[in-house]
Amino acid sequence: MLFCTIMTVKIPPDMPADQLKAIREAETTLAQEYQRAGKLRHLWRVAGRTANVSLWECVDADDFHATVSALPLFPYLEIDVIPLARHPSALA
């Protein structure tokens, strides 16, 4: 099942810089693992914002939720989720 997300990062302004650095490094590591595993199919930065658009492939909604909620930045993300289905006019 495919999911399109728009994730906006909302870091508290008083978060210590060293804590933020550690979270961002852990986020990068896990996101790259998800990409290698095929769960995170595409990842784009939204120009001019601390946000991204991403395409996820998960077994179902429960798998998607478990995958995304494991992200180190999850507590600081505002996430819009769009579940996707194949379009009948799309080329195979």
MMTF fields as JSON, N, C-alpha, C and O atoms, coordinates in Angstrom:
{
  "mmtfVersion": "1.0.0",
  "mmtfProducer": "UNKNOWN",
  "numBonds": 367,
  "numAtoms": 368,
  "numGroups": 92,
  "numChains": 1,
  "numModels": 1,
  "chainsPerModel": [1],
  "groupsPerChain": [92],
  "chainIdList": ["A"],
  "bondAtomList": [4, 2, 8, 6, 12, 10, 16, 14, 20, 18, 24, 22, 28, 26, 32, 30, 36, 34, 40, 38, 44, 42, 48, 46, 52, 50, 56, 54, 60, 58, 64, 62, 68, 66, 72, 70, 76, 74, 80, 78, 84, 82, 88, 86, 92, 90, 96, 94, 100, 98, 104, 102, 108, 106, 112, 110, 116, 114, 120, 118, 124, 122, 128, 126, 132, 130, 136, 134, 140, 138, 144, 142, 148, 146, 152, 150, 156, 154, 160, 158, 164, 162, 168, 166, 172, 170, 176, 174, 180, 178, 184, 182, 188, 186, 192, 190, 196, 194, 200, 198, 204, 202, 208, 206, 212, 210, 216, 214, 220, 218, 224, 222, 228, 226, 232, 230, 236, 234, 240, 238, 244, 242, 248, 246, 252, 250, 256, 254, 260, 258, 264, 262, 268, 266, 272, 270, 276, 274, 280, 278, 284, 282, 288, 286, 292, 290, 296, 294, 300, 298, 304, 302, 308, 306, 312, 310, 316, 314, 320, 318, 324, 322, 328, 326, 332, 330, 336, 334, 340, 338, 344, 342, 348, 346, 352, 350, 356, 354, 360, 358, 364, 362],
  "bondOrderList": [1, 1, 1, 1, 1, 1, 1, 1, 1, 1, 1, 1, 1, 1, 1, 1, 1, 1, 1, 1, 1, 1, 1, 1, 1, 1, 1, 1, 1, 1, 1, 1, 1, 1, 1, 1, 1, 1, 1, 1, 1, 1, 1, 1, 1, 1, 1, 1, 1, 1, 1, 1, 1, 1, 1, 1, 1, 1, 1, 1, 1, 1, 1, 1, 1, 1, 1, 1, 1, 1, 1, 1, 1, 1, 1, 1, 1, 1, 1, 1, 1, 1, 1, 1, 1, 1, 1, 1, 1, 1, 1],
  "groupList": [{"groupName": "MET", "atomNameList": ["N", "CA", "C", "O"], "elementList": ["N", "C", "C", "O"], "formalChargeList": [0, 0, 0, 0], "bondAtomList": [1, 0, 2, 1, 3, 2], "bondOrderList": [1, 1, 2], "singleLetterCode": "M", "chemCompType": "L-PEPTIDE LINKING"}, {"groupName": "LEU", "atomNameList": ["N", "CA", "C", "O"], "elementList": ["N", "C", "C", "O"], "formalChargeList": [0, 0, 0, 0], "bondAtomList": [1, 0, 2, 1, 3, 2], "bondOrderList": [1, 1, 2], "singleLetterCode": "L", "chemCompType": "L-PEPTIDE LINKING"}, {"groupName": "PHE", "atomNameList": ["N", "CA", "C", "O"], "elementList": ["N", "C", "C", "O"], "formalChargeList": [0, 0, 0, 0], "bondAtomList": [1, 0, 2, 1, 3, 2], "bondOrderList": [1, 1, 2], "singleLetterCode": "F", "chemCompType": "L-PEPTIDE LINKING"}, {"groupName": "CYS", "atomNameList": ["N", "CA", "C", "O"], "elementList": ["N", "C", "C", "O"], "formalChargeList": [0, 0, 0, 0], "bondAtomList": [1, 0, 2, 1, 3, 2], "bondOrderList": [1, 1, 2], "singleLetterCode": "C", "chemCompType": "L-PEPTIDE LINKING"}, {"groupName": "THR", "atomNameList": ["N", "CA", "C", "O"], "elementList": ["N", "C", "C", "O"], "formalChargeList": [0, 0, 0, 0], "bondAtomList": [1, 0, 2, 1, 3, 2], "bondOrderList": [1, 1, 2], "singleLetterCode": "T", "chemCompType": "L-PEPTIDE LINKING"}, {"groupName": "ILE", "atomNameList": ["N", "CA", "C", "O"], "elementList": ["N", "C", "C", "O"], "formalChargeList": [0, 0, 0, 0], "bondAtomList": [1, 0, 2, 1, 3, 2], "bondOrderList": [1, 1, 2], "singleLetterCode": "I", "chemCompType": "L-PEPTIDE LINKING"}, {"groupName": "VAL", "atomNameList": ["N", "CA", "C", "O"], "elementList": ["N", "C", "C", "O"], "formalChargeList": [0, 0, 0, 0], "bondAtomList": [1, 0, 2, 1, 3, 2], "bondOrderList": [1, 1, 2], "singleLetterCode": "V", "chemCompType": "L-PEPTIDE LINKING"}, {"groupName": "LYS", "atomNameList": ["N", "CA", "C", "O"], "elementList": ["N", "C", "C", "O"], "formalChargeList": [0, 0, 0, 0], "bondAtomList": [1, 0, 2, 1, 3, 2], "bondOrderList": [1, 1, 2], "singleLetterCode": "K", "chemCompType": "L-PEPTIDE LINKING"}, {"groupName": "PRO", "atomNameList": ["N", "CA", "C", "O"], "elementList": ["N", "C", "C", "O"], "formalChargeList": [0, 0, 0, 0], "bondAtomList": [1, 0, 2, 1, 3, 2], "bondOrderList": [1, 1, 2], "singleLetterCode": "P", "chemCompType": "L-PEPTIDE LINKING"}, {"groupName": "ASP", "atomNameList": ["N", "CA", "C", "O"], "elementList": ["N", "C", "C", "O"], "formalChargeList": [0, 0, 0, 0], "bondAtomList": [1, 0, 2, 1, 3, 2], "bondOrderList": [1, 1, 2], "singleLetterCode": "D", "chemCompType": "L-PEPTIDE LINKING"}, {"groupName": "ALA", "atomNameList": ["N", "CA", "C", "O"], "elementList": ["N", "C", "C", "O"], "formalChargeList": [0, 0, 0, 0], "bondAtomList": [1, 0, 2, 1, 3, 2], "bondOrderList": [1, 1, 2], "singleLetterCode": "A", "chemCompType": "L-PEPTIDE LINKING"}, {"groupName": "GLN", "atomNameList": ["N", "CA", "C", "O"], "elementList": ["N", "C", "C", "O"], "formalChargeList": [0, 0, 0, 0], "bondAtomList": [1, 0, 2, 1, 3, 2], "bondOrderList": [1, 1, 2], "singleLetterCode": "Q", "chemCompType": "L-PEPTIDE LINKING"}, {"groupName": "ARG", "atomNameList": ["N", "CA", "C", "O"], "elementList": ["N", "C", "C", "O"], "formalChargeList": [0, 0, 0, 0], "bondAtomList": [1, 0, 2, 1, 3, 2], "bondOrderList": [1, 1, 2], "singleLetterCode": "R", "chemCompType": "L-PEPTIDE LINKING"}, {"groupName": "GLU", "atomNameList": ["N", "CA", "C", "O"], "elementList": ["N", "C", "C", "O"], "formalChargeList": [0, 0, 0, 0], "bondAtomList": [1, 0, 2, 1, 3, 2], "bondOrderList": [1, 1, 2], "singleLetterCode": "E", "chemCompType": "L-PEPTIDE LINKING"}, {"groupName": "TYR", "atomNameList": ["N", "CA", "C", "O"], "elementList": ["N", "C", "C", "O"], "formalChargeList": [0, 0, 0, 0], "bondAtomList": [1, 0, 2, 1, 3, 2], "bondOrderList": [1, 1, 2], "singleLetterCode": "Y", "chemCompType": "L-PEPTIDE LINKING"}, {"groupName": "GLY", "atomNameList": ["N", "CA", "C", "O"], "elementList": ["N", "C", "C", "O"], "formalChargeList": [0, 0, 0, 0], "bondAtomList": [1, 0, 2, 1, 3, 2], "bondOrderList": [1, 1, 2], "singleLetterCode": "G", "chemCompType": "PEPTIDE LINKING"}, {"groupName": "HIS", "atomNameList": ["N", "CA", "C", "O"], "elementList": ["N", "C", "C", "O"], "formalChargeList": [0, 0, 0, 0], "bondAtomList": [1, 0, 2, 1, 3, 2], "bondOrderList": [1, 1, 2], "singleLetterCode": "H", "chemCompType": "L-PEPTIDE LINKING"}, {"groupName": "TRP", "atomNameList": ["N", "CA", "C", "O"], "elementList": ["N", "C", "C", "O"], "formalChargeList": [0, 0, 0, 0], "bondAtomList": [1, 0, 2, 1, 3, 2], "bondOrderList": [1, 1, 2], "singleLetterCode": "W", "chemCompType": "L-PEPTIDE LINKING"}, {"groupName": "ASN", "atomNameList": ["N", "CA", "C", "O"], "elementList": ["N", "C", "C", "O"], "formalChargeList": [0, 0, 0, 0], "bondAtomList": [1, 0, 2, 1, 3, 2], "bondOrderList": [1, 1, 2], "singleLetterCode": "N", "chemCompType": "L-PEPTIDE LINKING"}, {"groupName": "SER", "atomNameList": ["N", "CA", "C", "O"], "elementList": ["N", "C", "C", "O"], "formalChargeList": [0, 0, 0, 0], "bondAtomList": [1, 0, 2, 1, 3, 2], "bondOrderList": [1, 1, 2], "singleLetterCode": "S", "chemCompType": "L-PEPTIDE LINKING"}],
  "groupTypeList": [0, 1, 2, 3, 4, 5, 0, 4, 6, 7, 5, 8, 8, 9, 0, 8, 10, 9, 11, 1, 7, 10, 5, 12, 13, 10, 13, 4, 4, 1, 10, 11, 13, 14, 11, 12, 10, 15, 7, 1, 12, 16, 1, 17, 12, 6, 10, 15, 12, 4, 10, 18, 6, 19, 1, 17, 13, 3, 6, 9, 10, 9, 9, 2, 16, 10, 4, 6, 19, 10, 1, 8, 1, 2, 8, 14, 1, 13, 5, 9, 6, 5, 8, 1, 10, 12, 16, 8, 19, 10, 1, 10],
  "groupIdList": [1, 2, 3, 4, 5, 6, 7, 8, 9, 10, 11, 12, 13, 14, 15, 16, 17, 18, 19, 20, 21, 22, 23, 24, 25, 26, 27, 28, 29, 30, 31, 32, 33, 34, 35, 36, 37, 38, 39, 40, 41, 42, 43, 44, 45, 46, 47, 48, 49, 50, 51, 52, 53, 54, 55, 56, 57, 58, 59, 60, 61, 62, 63, 64, 65, 66, 67, 68, 69, 70, 71, 72, 73, 74, 75, 76, 77, 78, 79, 80, 81, 82, 83, 84, 85, 86, 87, 88, 89, 90, 91, 92],
  "secStructList": [7, 3, 3, 3, 3, 3, 3, 3, 3, 7, 7, 7, 6, 6, 1, 7, 2, 2, 2, 2, 2, 2, 2, 2, 2, 2, 2, 2, 2, 2, 2, 2, 2, 2, 2, 2, 2, 6, 1, 3, 3, 3, 3, 3, 3, 7, 6, 6, 1, 1, 3, 3, 3, 3, 3, 3, 3, 7, 1, 1, 2, 2, 2, 2, 2, 2, 2, 2, 2, 6, 1, 6, 6, 4, 4, 4, 3, 3, 3, 3, 3, 3, 3, 3, 7, 7, 7, 6, 6, 1, 7, 7],
  "xCoordList": [0.852, 0.0, 0.897, 1.893, 0.53, 1.322, 0.702, -0.518, 1.567, 1.159, 2.032, 3.258, 1.402, 2.123, 2.014, 0.934, 3.129, 3.088, 3.701, 4.591, 3.2, 3.829, 4.158, 3.264, 5.454, 5.905, 6.564, 7.485, 6.073, 6.642, 7.27, 6.622, 8.523, 9.262, 8.983, 9.12, 8.589, 8.277, 9.119, 8.631, 10.382, 11.308, 11.036, 10.919, 10.934, 10.778, 11.992, 13.127, 11.768, 12.888, 13.902, 15.046, 13.498, 14.412, 15.14, 15.824, 15.002, 15.708, 17.216, 17.668, 17.99, 19.445, 20.016, 19.565, 20.998, 21.586, 22.157, 22.029, 22.78, 23.363, 22.282, 22.47, 21.153, 20.037, 19.452, 19.165, 19.276, 18.751, 19.692, 19.247, 20.986, 21.965, 21.867, 21.901, 21.745, 21.644, 20.361, 20.381, 19.256, 17.985, 18.071, 17.624, 18.638, 18.753, 19.664, 19.376, 20.742, 21.628, 20.914, 21.03, 20.178, 19.419, 18.329, 18.065, 17.704, 16.668, 17.248, 16.65, 18.397, 19.053, 19.378, 19.129, 19.927, 20.288, 19.062, 19.096, 17.978, 16.779, 16.131, 15.685, 16.065, 15.47, 16.236, 15.632, 17.55, 18.34, 18.121, 18.107, 17.951, 17.626, 16.276, 16.134, 15.288, 13.972, 14.063, 13.368, 14.925, 15.088, 15.708, 15.242, 16.742, 17.382, 16.409, 16.468, 15.514, 14.549, 13.347, 12.541, 13.224, 12.119, 10.854, 9.841, 10.896, 9.713, 9.554, 8.44, 10.658, 10.65, 11.097, 12.29, 10.112, 10.386, 10.964, 11.846, 10.469, 10.946, 10.896, 10.054, 11.82, 11.908, 12.347, 13.404, 11.532, 11.848, 11.759, 10.884, 12.661, 12.595, 11.611, 11.558, 10.834, 9.977, 10.831, 11.27, 11.062, 11.942, 11.439, 10.26, 12.36, 12.053, 11.374, 11.006, 11.205, 10.559, 11.336, 12.104, 11.135, 11.676, 10.595, 9.916, 10.465, 9.398, 9.833, 10.771, 9.118, 9.397, 8.102, 7.093, 8.176, 7.123, 7.766, 8.868, 7.083, 7.668, 6.621, 5.424, 7.108, 6.252, 6.708, 7.868, 5.788, 6.062, 5.334, 4.217, 5.963, 5.286, 5.319, 6.379, 4.132, 3.988, 2.903, 2.096, 2.891, 1.927, 0.5, -0.381, 0.275, -1.055, -0.898, 0.217, -2.03, -1.99, -1.294, -0.612, -1.454, -0.78, 0.734, 1.469, 1.201, 2.63, 3.165, 4.248, 2.399, 2.803, 2.942, 3.935, 1.94, 1.987, 3.188, 3.874, 3.445, 4.596, 5.903, 6.818, 5.987, 7.195, 7.442, 8.543, 6.44, 6.591, 6.766, 7.548, 6.047, 6.154, 7.495, 7.83, 8.264, 9.608, 10.641, 11.761, 10.285, 11.227, 11.594, 10.709, 12.876, 13.285, 12.626, 12.404, 12.314, 11.667, 10.148, 9.485, 9.588, 8.128, 7.43, 6.407, 7.941, 7.245, 7.189, 6.394, 8.03, 8.132, 7.615, 7.87, 6.892, 6.404, 4.91, 4.127, 4.539, 3.14, 3.027, 3.69, 2.189, 2.161, 0.778, -0.22, 0.737, -0.473, -0.247, 0.777, -1.2, -1.07, -2.155, -3.331, -1.727, -2.655, -2.461, -1.466, -3.407, -3.3, -3.569, -4.478, -2.787, -2.893, -3.384, -3.11, -4.107, -4.559, -4.191, -4.066, -4.022, -3.688, -4.812, -5.993, -4.419, -5.387, -5.608, -4.641, -6.85, -7.11, -6.488, -6.32, -6.15, -5.537, -4.016, -3.373, -3.441, -1.981, -1.363, -1.916, -0.217, 0.523, 1.078, 1.443, 1.144, 1.625, 3.072, 3.626],
  "yCoordList": [-1.17, 0.0, 1.233, 1.292, 2.208, 3.431, 4.57, 4.723, 5.356, 6.516, 7.696, 7.587, 8.815, 10.067, 10.883, 10.999, 11.445, 12.276, 13.638, 13.796, 14.604, 15.916, 16.07, 16.138, 16.125, 16.213, 17.57, 17.965, 18.266, 19.547, 19.384, 18.917, 19.767, 19.625, 20.84, 21.981, 20.581, 21.632, 21.414, 20.896, 21.814, 21.656, 22.754, 23.924, 22.395, 23.433, 24.366, 23.898, 25.65, 26.596, 26.452, 26.883, 25.856, 25.729, 24.383, 24.08, 23.568, 22.29, 22.537, 23.309, 21.899, 22.071, 21.609, 20.615, 22.336, 22.063, 20.649, 20.004, 20.159, 18.816, 17.738, 16.719, 17.963, 17.018, 17.004, 15.938, 18.186, 18.286, 17.609, 16.906, 17.822, 17.189, 15.67, 14.998, 15.122, 13.668, 13.126, 12.071, 13.838, 13.407, 13.429, 12.49, 14.485, 14.592, 13.491, 12.938, 13.181, 12.107, 10.754, 9.964, 10.49, 9.236, 9.184, 8.124, 10.314, 10.404, 10.064, 9.298, 10.625, 10.351, 8.873, 8.273, 8.289, 6.868, 5.999, 5.123, 6.236, 5.415, 5.662, 4.71, 6.901, 7.196, 6.487, 5.983, 6.448, 5.745, 4.238, 3.567, 3.696, 2.265, 1.971, 0.976, 2.829, 2.653, 2.723, 1.99, 3.61, 3.697, 2.417, 1.887, 1.926, 0.682, -0.498, -1.38, -0.516, -1.605, -1.467, -2.391, -0.324, -0.105, 0.448, 0.613, 0.737, 1.319, 2.798, 3.272, 3.519, 4.945, 5.024, 5.002, 5.116, 5.009, 6.284, 6.228, 7.435, 8.732, 9.74, 9.655, 10.7, 11.717, 13.024, 13.092, 14.06, 15.373, 16.425, 16.36, 17.384, 18.545, 19.54, 19.702, 20.203, 21.296, 22.558, 22.965, 23.169, 24.337, 25.464, 25.819, 26.011, 27.153, 26.816, 27.716, 25.503, 25.098, 23.953, 23.265, 23.757, 22.574, 21.502, 21.178, 20.963, 20.01, 19.109, 19.413, 17.98, 17.095, 16.474, 16.421, 16.008, 15.196, 13.842, 13.755, 12.786, 11.465, 10.451, 10.625, 9.381, 8.298, 7.031, 6.634, 6.394, 5.216, 4.019, 4.147, 2.851, 1.612, 0.698, 0.257, 0.428, -0.396, -1.439, -1.298, -2.472, -3.561, -3.042, -3.385, -2.218, -1.681, -0.441, 0.005, 0.106, 1.328, 1.113, 2.014, -0.066, -0.339, -0.37, 0.168, -0.998, -1.045, 0.362, 0.719, 1.15, 2.532, 3.314, 4.009, 3.193, 3.931, 3.509, 4.358, 2.21, 1.728, 2.245, 2.618, 2.265, 2.727, 4.207, 4.596, 5.015, 6.47, 6.862, 7.76, 6.198, 6.579, 6.174, 6.618, 5.334, 4.978, 6.049, 6.01, 6.998, 8.055, 8.878, 9.267, 9.148, 9.946, 11.327, 11.856, 11.906, 13.22, 13.137, 14.172, 11.935, 11.774, 12.686, 13.281, 12.82, 13.694, 15.157, 15.935, 15.526, 16.919, 17.115, 18.154, 16.131, 16.209, 16.487, 15.912, 17.379, 17.547, 16.807, 17.176, 15.761, 14.875, 14.85, 14.574, 15.142, 14.948, 13.678, 13.544, 12.74, 11.447, 11.308, 11.581, 10.876, 10.613, 9.169, 8.859, 8.263, 6.894, 6.895, 7.58, 6.138, 6.154, 4.815, 3.758, 4.882, 3.693, 3.877, 5.002, 2.775, 2.828, 3.52, 3.329, 4.323, 4.999, 4.129, 3.602, 3.955, 3.059, 3.525, 2.717, 4.796, 5.293, 5.3, 5.649, 4.917, 4.933, 3.78, 2.681, 4.047, 2.982, 2.029, 2.457, 0.773, -0.215, 0.003, -0.748],
  "zCoordList": [0.0, 0.0, 0.0, 0.721, -0.814, -0.918, -0.11, -0.054, 0.508, 1.288, 0.881, 0.846, 0.575, 0.337, 1.616, 2.196, 2.054, 3.251, 2.983, 2.147, 3.713, 3.81, 5.282, 6.125, 5.589, 6.976, 7.209, 6.494, 8.219, 8.607, 9.983, 10.92, 10.097, 11.352, 12.233, 11.794, 13.485, 14.455, 15.71, 16.715, 15.64, 16.77, 17.803, 17.438, 19.08, 20.109, 20.097, 20.019, 20.171, 20.089, 21.223, 21.084, 22.333, 23.472, 23.506, 24.484, 22.447, 22.428, 22.348, 21.503, 23.206, 23.16, 21.814, 21.244, 21.326, 20.01, 19.918, 18.877, 20.982, 20.936, 20.852, 20.189, 21.522, 21.444, 20.03, 19.485, 19.44, 18.071, 17.083, 16.176, 17.26, 16.369, 16.448, 15.417, 17.647, 17.821, 17.186, 16.552, 17.352, 16.757, 15.24, 14.581, 14.682, 13.215, 12.644, 11.582, 13.338, 12.866, 12.904, 11.968, 13.98, 14.081, 13.012, 12.445, 12.739, 11.7, 10.33, 9.573, 10.016, 8.734, 8.599, 7.553, 9.641, 9.613, 9.351, 8.487, 10.093, 9.923, 8.571, 7.93, 8.12, 6.812, 5.695, 4.748, 5.803, 4.789, 4.866, 3.834, 6.067, 6.203, 5.551, 4.84, 5.789, 5.176, 3.642, 2.939, 3.136, 1.683, 1.126, 0.117, 1.77, 1.321, 1.361, 0.504, 2.357, 2.518, 1.575, 1.462, 0.903, -0.024, 0.617, -0.063, 1.918, 2.577, 2.244, 2.019, 2.212, 1.853, 0.399, 0.095, -0.491, -1.929, -2.525, -3.382, -2.073, -2.584, -1.451, -0.557, -1.505, -0.464, -1.107, -1.733, -0.95, -1.506, -0.407, 0.457, -0.447, 0.45, -0.151, -1.37, 0.692, 0.244, 0.308, 1.383, -0.845, -0.922, -0.02, -0.036, 0.76, 1.606, 2.93, 3.684, 3.22, 4.468, 5.101, 4.428, 6.38, 7.043, 6.948, 7.922, 5.736, 5.447, 4.302, 3.566, 4.171, 3.045, 2.555, 3.259, 1.319, 0.722, 0.494, -0.047, 0.906, 0.774, 0.344, 0.573, -0.288, -0.747, -0.052, -0.161, 0.664, 1.472, 0.901, 0.4, 0.973, 0.618, 1.837, 2.28, 2.364, 3.556, 3.303, 2.384, 4.117, 3.96, 4.119, 3.33, 5.136, 5.419, 6.297, 6.57, 6.734, 7.541, 8.878, 9.366, 9.48, 10.752, 10.578, 11.407, 9.499, 9.197, 8.94, 9.405, 8.199, 7.925, 9.235, 9.45, 10.102, 11.37, 12.212, 12.781, 12.294, 13.065, 12.475, 13.209, 11.16, 10.477, 10.741, 11.131, 10.532, 10.684, 12.149, 12.462, 13.043, 14.45, 15.066, 16.165, 14.366, 14.835, 14.484, 14.993, 13.627, 13.262, 14.496, 15.258, 14.704, 15.869, 15.939, 17.028, 14.779, 14.766, 14.927, 14.986, 15.001, 15.037, 16.05, 15.713, 17.273, 18.231, 17.795, 18.322, 16.834, 16.408, 14.979, 14.369, 14.444, 13.075, 13.031, 13.787, 12.129, 11.748, 10.418, 9.449, 10.362, 9.199, 8.568, 9.233, 7.279, 6.49, 5.68, 5.01, 5.738, 5.076, 4.019, 4.264, 2.833, 1.735, 1.291, 0.635, 1.64, 1.143, -0.362, -0.831, -1.109, -2.565, -3.106, -2.537, -4.208, -4.925, -6.398, -6.882, -7.091, -8.51, -9.282, -8.994, -10.263, -11.13, -12.347, -12.897, -12.792, -13.918, -15.243, -16.157, -15.358, -16.588, -16.555, -17.545, -15.422, -15.281, -16.079, -16.134, -16.688, -17.353, -16.304, -15.209, -16.621, -15.656, -15.29, -14.486]
}
